[in-house]
Short mmCIF file of N, CA and C in Angstrom, two decimals:
data_model
loop_
_atom_site.label_atom_id
_atom_site.label_comp_id
_atom_site.label_asym_id
_atom_site.label_seq_id
_atom_site.Cartn_x
_atom_site.Cartn_y
_atom_site.Cartn_z
N UNK U 1 165.97 23.59 41.40
CA UNK U 1 166.44 25.13 42.31
C UNK U 1 165.24 26.21 42.35
N UNK U 2 165.30 26.30 40.94
CA UNK U 2 164.62 27.32 39.82
C UNK U 2 163.05 27.29 40.02
N UNK U 3 163.08 26.07 39.60
CA UNK U 3 161.23 25.45 40.07
C UNK U 3 160.96 25.40 41.28
N UNK U 4 161.07 25.48 42.35
CA UNK U 4 161.38 25.16 43.22
C UNK U 4 161.03 26.75 44.22
N UNK U 5 162.01 27.33 44.20
CA UNK U 5 162.21 28.39 44.26
C UNK U 5 160.54 29.79 43.91
N UNK U 6 160.50 29.52 42.21
CA UNK U 6 159.35 29.99 41.99
C UNK U 6 157.72 29.23 42.02
N UNK U 7 157.57 28.18 42.44
CA UNK U 7 156.65 27.15 43.24
C UNK U 7 156.25 28.31 44.49
N UNK U 8 157.53 28.51 45.25
CA UNK U 8 157.48 29.02 46.42
C UNK U 8 156.71 30.43 46.84
N UNK U 9 157.64 30.89 45.81
CA UNK U 9 157.44 32.50 45.75
C UNK U 9 155.52 32.70 45.21
N UNK U 10 155.18 31.53 44.70
CA UNK U 10 153.66 31.48 44.21
C UNK U 10 152.88 31.16 44.42
N UNK U 11 152.84 30.17 46.11
CA UNK U 11 152.45 29.57 47.10
C UNK U 11 151.72 28.53 46.28
N UNK U 12 152.00 27.88 45.43
CA UNK U 12 151.58 26.50 44.53
C UNK U 12 152.94 25.65 45.20
N UNK U 13 152.18 23.94 44.84
CA UNK U 13 152.95 22.75 45.04
C UNK U 13 152.83 22.45 43.54
N UNK U 14 153.55 20.95 43.43
CA UNK U 14 154.03 20.97 42.59
C UNK U 14 152.92 20.33 41.91
N UNK U 15 152.03 19.97 42.21
CA UNK U 15 150.51 19.12 41.40
C UNK U 15 150.30 20.38 40.78
N UNK U 16 150.09 21.37 42.01
CA UNK U 16 149.18 23.05 41.09
C UNK U 16 149.98 23.60 39.65
N UNK U 17 151.18 24.09 40.21
CA UNK U 17 152.49 24.10 39.40
C UNK U 17 152.26 23.19 37.64
N UNK U 18 152.09 21.86 38.11
CA UNK U 18 152.00 21.42 36.64
C UNK U 18 151.13 21.10 35.86
N UNK U 19 149.20 21.86 36.49
CA UNK U 19 148.61 21.29 35.89
C UNK U 19 148.41 22.04 34.81
N UNK U 20 148.54 21.79 33.64
CA UNK U 20 148.61 22.27 32.60
C UNK U 20 147.32 23.05 32.61
N UNK U 21 145.65 23.19 32.96
CA UNK U 21 144.66 23.39 32.87
C UNK U 21 144.99 24.69 33.56
N UNK U 22 145.97 25.14 34.31
CA UNK U 22 145.37 25.89 35.54
C UNK U 22 146.96 27.50 35.17
N UNK U 23 148.19 26.45 34.65
CA UNK U 23 148.94 27.75 34.60
C UNK U 23 150.18 27.03 33.52
N UNK U 24 150.00 27.72 32.89
CA UNK U 24 151.16 27.91 31.56
C UNK U 24 152.11 28.21 31.82
N UNK U 25 153.68 27.56 31.20
CA UNK U 25 154.59 28.35 31.55
C UNK U 25 155.09 28.82 30.15
N UNK U 26 155.30 29.60 29.48
CA UNK U 26 155.82 30.09 28.33
C UNK U 26 156.85 30.80 28.23
N UNK U 27 157.90 30.44 27.73
CA UNK U 27 158.89 30.93 27.68
C UNK U 27 159.33 31.82 26.54
N UNK U 28 160.63 32.68 26.80
CA UNK U 28 160.53 33.74 25.44
C UNK U 28 161.09 33.52 24.41
N UNK U 29 161.83 32.46 23.94
CA UNK U 29 161.85 31.88 22.55
C UNK U 29 161.66 30.43 22.45
N UNK U 30 161.72 29.62 23.13
CA UNK U 30 160.97 28.37 22.29
C UNK U 30 162.24 27.72 22.11
N UNK U 31 163.62 27.54 22.38
CA UNK U 31 164.57 27.11 21.76
C UNK U 31 165.65 27.16 22.76
N UNK U 32 166.84 26.46 22.95
CA UNK U 32 167.48 27.01 24.20
C UNK U 32 168.77 27.61 23.49
N UNK U 33 169.36 28.67 23.98
CA UNK U 33 169.93 29.48 23.26
C UNK U 33 171.78 29.33 23.79
N UNK U 34 171.91 28.68 24.41
CA UNK U 34 173.37 28.18 24.19
C UNK U 34 173.77 28.77 25.81
N UNK U 35 175.40 28.53 25.61
CA UNK U 35 175.56 29.10 26.85
C UNK U 35 176.88 29.90 26.27
N UNK U 36 177.01 31.27 26.83
CA UNK U 36 178.34 32.18 26.97
C UNK U 36 179.45 31.68 27.08
N UNK U 37 180.67 32.34 27.35
CA UNK U 37 181.76 31.71 27.49
C UNK U 37 182.61 31.75 29.50
N UNK U 38 181.08 32.46 30.19
CA UNK U 38 180.89 32.23 31.15
C UNK U 38 180.04 31.47 31.81
N UNK U 39 179.21 30.43 31.09
CA UNK U 39 178.04 29.36 31.27
C UNK U 39 176.94 30.10 31.64
N UNK U 40 176.68 31.13 31.62
CA UNK U 40 175.34 31.70 31.89
C UNK U 40 174.71 31.20 30.24
N UNK U 41 173.17 31.33 29.86
CA UNK U 41 172.49 30.94 29.03
C UNK U 41 172.56 32.51 28.28
N UNK U 42 172.27 32.07 27.12
CA UNK U 42 172.43 33.32 26.24
C UNK U 42 171.01 34.37 25.76
N UNK U 43 171.33 35.42 25.49
CA UNK U 43 169.89 35.61 25.13
C UNK U 43 169.25 34.84 24.56
N UNK U 44 167.59 34.62 24.53
CA UNK U 44 166.73 34.23 23.35
C UNK U 44 167.24 35.31 22.71
N UNK U 45 166.99 33.67 21.15
CA UNK U 45 167.28 33.93 19.71
C UNK U 45 165.61 34.87 19.29
N UNK U 46 166.48 36.13 18.86
CA UNK U 46 164.98 36.65 18.18
C UNK U 46 164.39 35.89 17.07
N UNK U 47 165.02 35.36 16.18
CA UNK U 47 164.24 34.79 15.49
C UNK U 47 163.19 33.29 15.94
N UNK U 48 163.31 32.71 17.12
CA UNK U 48 162.93 31.41 18.32
C UNK U 48 161.60 32.33 18.83
N UNK U 49 162.16 33.76 19.21
CA UNK U 49 160.66 34.23 19.82
C UNK U 49 159.63 34.87 18.77
N UNK U 50 160.48 35.86 17.87
CA UNK U 50 159.28 35.87 17.23
C UNK U 50 158.35 34.97 16.16
N UNK U 51 159.27 34.24 15.90
CA UNK U 51 157.92 32.77 15.20
C UNK U 51 157.10 32.19 15.86
N UNK U 52 157.26 31.84 17.88
CA UNK U 52 156.50 31.28 18.82
C UNK U 52 155.75 32.30 19.86
N UNK U 53 156.58 32.90 20.51
CA UNK U 53 156.02 33.39 21.63
C UNK U 53 154.37 34.41 21.55
N UNK U 54 154.22 35.44 20.24
CA UNK U 54 153.26 35.87 19.91
C UNK U 54 151.90 34.81 19.46
N UNK U 55 152.48 33.36 18.67
CA UNK U 55 151.33 33.33 18.46
C UNK U 55 150.70 31.94 19.68
N UNK U 56 151.74 31.24 20.83
CA UNK U 56 151.18 30.96 21.67
C UNK U 56 150.81 32.39 22.48
N UNK U 57 150.98 33.10 22.83
CA UNK U 57 150.15 34.11 23.79
C UNK U 57 149.11 34.06 23.44
N UNK U 58 148.79 34.79 22.13
CA UNK U 58 147.03 34.61 21.34
C UNK U 58 146.61 33.42 21.67
N UNK U 59 147.19 32.20 21.98
CA UNK U 59 146.60 31.07 21.67
C UNK U 59 145.82 30.90 23.26
N UNK U 60 146.83 31.56 24.08
CA UNK U 60 146.14 31.52 25.55
C UNK U 60 144.88 31.83 25.51
N UNK U 61 144.82 33.40 24.64
CA UNK U 61 143.87 34.22 24.93
C UNK U 61 144.16 34.88 26.70
N UNK U 62 142.45 35.24 26.89
CA UNK U 62 142.56 36.25 28.52
C UNK U 62 143.59 35.35 29.73
N UNK U 63 144.26 35.87 29.70
CA UNK U 63 144.86 35.13 30.98
C UNK U 63 144.89 35.67 32.23
N UNK U 64 144.45 35.57 33.67
CA UNK U 64 144.36 35.87 34.08
C UNK U 64 145.14 37.14 35.46
N UNK U 65 146.50 35.97 35.04
CA UNK U 65 147.45 36.70 36.11
C UNK U 65 149.25 36.15 35.45
N UNK U 66 149.88 36.77 34.68
CA UNK U 66 150.75 37.03 34.43
C UNK U 66 152.20 37.23 35.32
N UNK U 67 152.77 36.48 35.13
CA UNK U 67 154.36 36.24 35.90
C UNK U 67 155.10 36.85 35.09
N UNK U 68 156.25 37.88 35.03
CA UNK U 68 156.74 38.12 33.82
C UNK U 68 158.19 37.90 34.54
N UNK U 69 159.11 37.28 34.33
CA UNK U 69 160.04 36.85 34.78
C UNK U 69 161.59 36.80 34.03
N UNK U 70 162.11 37.91 34.66
CA UNK U 70 163.27 38.20 33.91
C UNK U 70 163.23 39.53 32.97
N UNK U 71 164.49 40.01 32.98
CA UNK U 71 164.67 40.96 31.99
C UNK U 71 164.47 41.20 30.31
N UNK U 72 163.99 40.04 29.89
CA UNK U 72 163.16 39.99 28.46
C UNK U 72 162.18 39.70 28.20
N UNK U 73 161.63 39.58 29.09
CA UNK U 73 160.63 39.07 29.18
C UNK U 73 159.46 40.34 29.86
N UNK U 74 160.31 41.27 30.94
CA UNK U 74 160.14 42.68 30.94
C UNK U 74 160.09 44.01 30.08
N UNK U 75 160.81 43.04 29.34
CA UNK U 75 161.03 44.09 27.95
C UNK U 75 159.92 43.62 27.41
N UNK U 76 159.72 42.60 26.59
CA UNK U 76 158.66 42.02 25.50
C UNK U 76 156.82 42.34 26.20
N UNK U 77 157.11 41.73 27.07
CA UNK U 77 155.63 42.10 27.64
C UNK U 77 155.42 43.52 28.32
N UNK U 78 155.87 43.92 29.02
CA UNK U 78 155.63 45.13 29.81
C UNK U 78 156.22 46.70 28.87
N UNK U 79 156.97 46.35 28.00
CA UNK U 79 158.37 47.49 27.25
C UNK U 79 158.98 47.78 27.88
N UNK U 80 159.49 47.19 29.09
CA UNK U 80 160.41 48.20 30.81
C UNK U 80 161.17 48.34 30.05
N UNK U 81 162.08 49.55 30.13
CA UNK U 81 163.30 49.88 29.69
C UNK U 81 164.15 50.55 30.93
N UNK U 82 163.70 49.80 31.87
CA UNK U 82 164.34 50.15 33.51
C UNK U 82 164.86 48.49 33.70
N UNK U 83 165.86 48.54 34.39
CA UNK U 83 166.75 47.14 34.90
C UNK U 83 165.69 46.70 35.65
N UNK U 84 166.09 45.37 35.88
CA UNK U 84 164.93 44.19 36.38
C UNK U 84 164.68 44.89 37.70
N UNK U 85 165.43 45.69 38.63
CA UNK U 85 165.49 45.89 39.98
C UNK U 85 164.24 46.54 39.74
N UNK U 86 164.49 47.85 39.24
CA UNK U 86 163.30 48.79 38.86
C UNK U 86 162.10 48.70 37.77
N UNK U 87 162.19 47.91 37.53
CA UNK U 87 160.63 47.00 37.40
C UNK U 87 160.04 45.89 38.21
N UNK U 88 161.33 45.31 39.09
CA UNK U 88 160.43 44.77 39.52
C UNK U 88 159.76 45.56 41.04
N UNK U 89 160.65 46.45 41.50
CA UNK U 89 160.16 47.49 41.95
C UNK U 89 159.03 48.13 42.15
N UNK U 90 158.36 48.37 40.03
CA UNK U 90 157.07 49.08 40.49
C UNK U 90 155.87 48.16 39.89
N UNK U 91 156.76 47.32 40.70
CA UNK U 91 155.24 46.08 40.54
C UNK U 91 153.55 46.16 40.61
N UNK U 92 153.57 47.43 41.98
CA UNK U 92 152.43 47.62 41.91
C UNK U 92 152.01 48.52 40.59
N UNK U 93 152.69 48.99 39.55
CA UNK U 93 151.95 50.05 38.40
C UNK U 93 151.38 48.78 37.51
N UNK U 94 151.23 46.97 38.00
CA UNK U 94 151.09 46.33 36.79
C UNK U 94 150.12 45.66 37.76
N UNK U 95 150.29 45.22 39.19
CA UNK U 95 149.42 44.47 39.83
C UNK U 95 147.87 44.60 39.56
N UNK U 96 146.97 43.68 39.91
CA UNK U 96 147.40 42.30 40.08
C UNK U 96 146.67 41.55 38.78
N UNK U 97 147.43 42.09 37.77
CA UNK U 97 147.36 40.93 36.36
C UNK U 97 148.69 40.56 36.33
N UNK U 98 149.46 41.68 36.09
CA UNK U 98 151.15 41.17 36.06
C UNK U 98 151.85 41.29 36.64
N UNK U 99 152.19 40.22 37.69
CA UNK U 99 153.87 40.62 38.57
C UNK U 99 155.67 40.51 37.97
N UNK U 100 156.09 41.87 37.43
CA UNK U 100 157.47 41.69 37.00
C UNK U 100 158.53 40.24 38.22
N UNK U 101 159.06 39.89 38.05
CA UNK U 101 159.40 39.20 38.68
C UNK U 101 161.34 38.96 38.50
N UNK U 102 161.98 39.11 39.05
CA UNK U 102 163.71 38.43 38.70
C UNK U 102 163.62 36.96 38.19
N UNK U 103 164.67 36.39 37.92
CA UNK U 103 164.42 35.42 37.79
C UNK U 103 164.92 34.24 39.02
N UNK U 104 164.04 32.94 39.16
CA UNK U 104 164.26 32.59 40.70
C UNK U 104 165.67 31.61 40.42
N UNK U 105 166.25 32.13 39.82
CA UNK U 105 167.96 31.09 39.70
C UNK U 105 168.53 31.31 40.91
N UNK U 106 169.18 30.42 41.22
CA UNK U 106 170.11 30.45 42.31
C UNK U 106 171.38 31.88 42.65
N UNK U 107 170.98 31.98 41.19
CA UNK U 107 172.42 33.38 40.36
C UNK U 107 171.89 34.47 41.06
N UNK U 108 170.42 34.52 41.42
CA UNK U 108 169.99 35.82 42.15
C UNK U 108 169.87 35.56 43.51
N UNK U 109 170.26 35.01 44.73
CA UNK U 109 170.47 34.90 45.79
C UNK U 109 170.76 36.29 46.28
N UNK U 110 171.67 36.69 45.50
CA UNK U 110 172.13 37.92 46.55
C UNK U 110 171.65 38.62 46.02
N UNK U 111 170.67 38.89 44.95
CA UNK U 111 170.12 40.38 44.82
C UNK U 111 168.61 39.65 45.61
N UNK U 112 167.85 38.84 46.12
CA UNK U 112 167.42 38.58 47.06
C UNK U 112 167.33 39.16 48.46
N UNK U 113 169.20 38.94 48.64
CA UNK U 113 169.05 39.13 50.10
C UNK U 113 169.20 40.57 49.94
N UNK U 114 169.68 41.28 48.99
CA UNK U 114 169.55 42.59 48.64
C UNK U 114 168.49 43.41 48.64
N UNK U 115 167.57 42.87 48.40
CA UNK U 115 166.55 43.20 47.94
C UNK U 115 164.94 43.05 48.86
N UNK U 116 165.38 43.25 50.55
CA UNK U 116 164.36 42.28 50.99
C UNK U 116 163.23 42.46 50.72
N UNK U 117 162.78 44.20 50.54
CA UNK U 117 161.25 44.23 49.79
C UNK U 117 160.17 43.32 49.31
N UNK U 118 161.39 42.70 48.40
CA UNK U 118 160.64 41.81 47.33
C UNK U 118 159.84 40.63 48.01
N UNK U 119 160.63 39.62 48.95
CA UNK U 119 159.95 38.78 49.59
C UNK U 119 158.67 39.07 51.22
N UNK U 120 159.42 40.79 51.86
CA UNK U 120 158.11 41.23 52.74
C UNK U 120 157.04 42.15 52.14
N UNK U 121 157.20 42.36 50.34
CA UNK U 121 155.98 43.76 50.11
C UNK U 121 155.26 42.84 48.82
N UNK U 122 156.20 42.26 47.82
CA UNK U 122 155.45 40.93 46.71
C UNK U 122 155.09 40.14 47.13
N UNK U 123 155.98 39.11 47.45
CA UNK U 123 155.66 38.17 47.48
C UNK U 123 154.20 37.57 48.13
N UNK U 124 154.00 38.39 49.20
CA UNK U 124 152.44 38.10 49.70
C UNK U 124 150.79 38.56 48.66
N UNK U 125 151.72 39.22 47.90
CA UNK U 125 150.42 39.89 47.25
C UNK U 125 150.29 38.82 45.79
N UNK U 126 151.70 38.67 45.76
CA UNK U 126 151.27 37.44 44.67
C UNK U 126 150.85 35.91 45.24
N UNK U 127 150.55 35.44 46.22
CA UNK U 127 150.92 34.10 46.85
C UNK U 127 149.10 34.50 46.97
N UNK U 128 148.71 35.60 47.34
CA UNK U 128 147.05 35.92 47.42
C UNK U 128 146.46 35.71 46.35
N UNK U 129 147.40 36.62 45.06
CA UNK U 129 146.95 36.45 44.04
C UNK U 129 146.47 35.30 43.44
N UNK U 130 147.48 34.64 43.75
CA UNK U 130 147.69 33.66 42.64
C UNK U 130 146.82 31.83 43.06
N UNK U 131 146.48 32.17 44.54
CA UNK U 131 145.56 31.05 45.24
C UNK U 131 143.98 31.72 45.17
N UNK U 132 143.81 32.54 45.08
CA UNK U 132 142.29 33.77 44.53
C UNK U 132 142.08 32.88 43.18
N UNK U 133 143.17 33.12 42.16
CA UNK U 133 143.08 32.94 41.02
C UNK U 133 142.95 30.86 40.75
N UNK U 134 143.61 31.06 41.44
CA UNK U 134 143.49 29.14 41.40
C UNK U 134 141.94 28.65 42.19
N UNK U 135 141.98 29.35 43.06
CA UNK U 135 140.20 28.36 42.65
C UNK U 135 139.08 28.83 42.65
#
């Protein structure tokens, strides 16, 4: 479901989304951190992030558009010191090369309902940017 939502946000279909020549999905940790007592994912282990993330980003080279999904990614890529909501609200400060996004998890459905500006303002620009980039 998270992938379906992210593809919808981007305005791409499955074949485009999984075309490794055009789209790279780079996790923050490269290893599954496990779950906490409430069943939520634990944060990315610093050792995994430190070992792999910078190497992969350097290997990718110049990336025309980066979607920075979730708080951990926003702190690493943008140096964000604000909440996810505040960082995503400031998306225009980073677009069109970088788009900070909330995680597309079903757990954020309430966040999406509480922040209708995300779908009304950010998503049309994101979709247009992705479409132009993939052409």
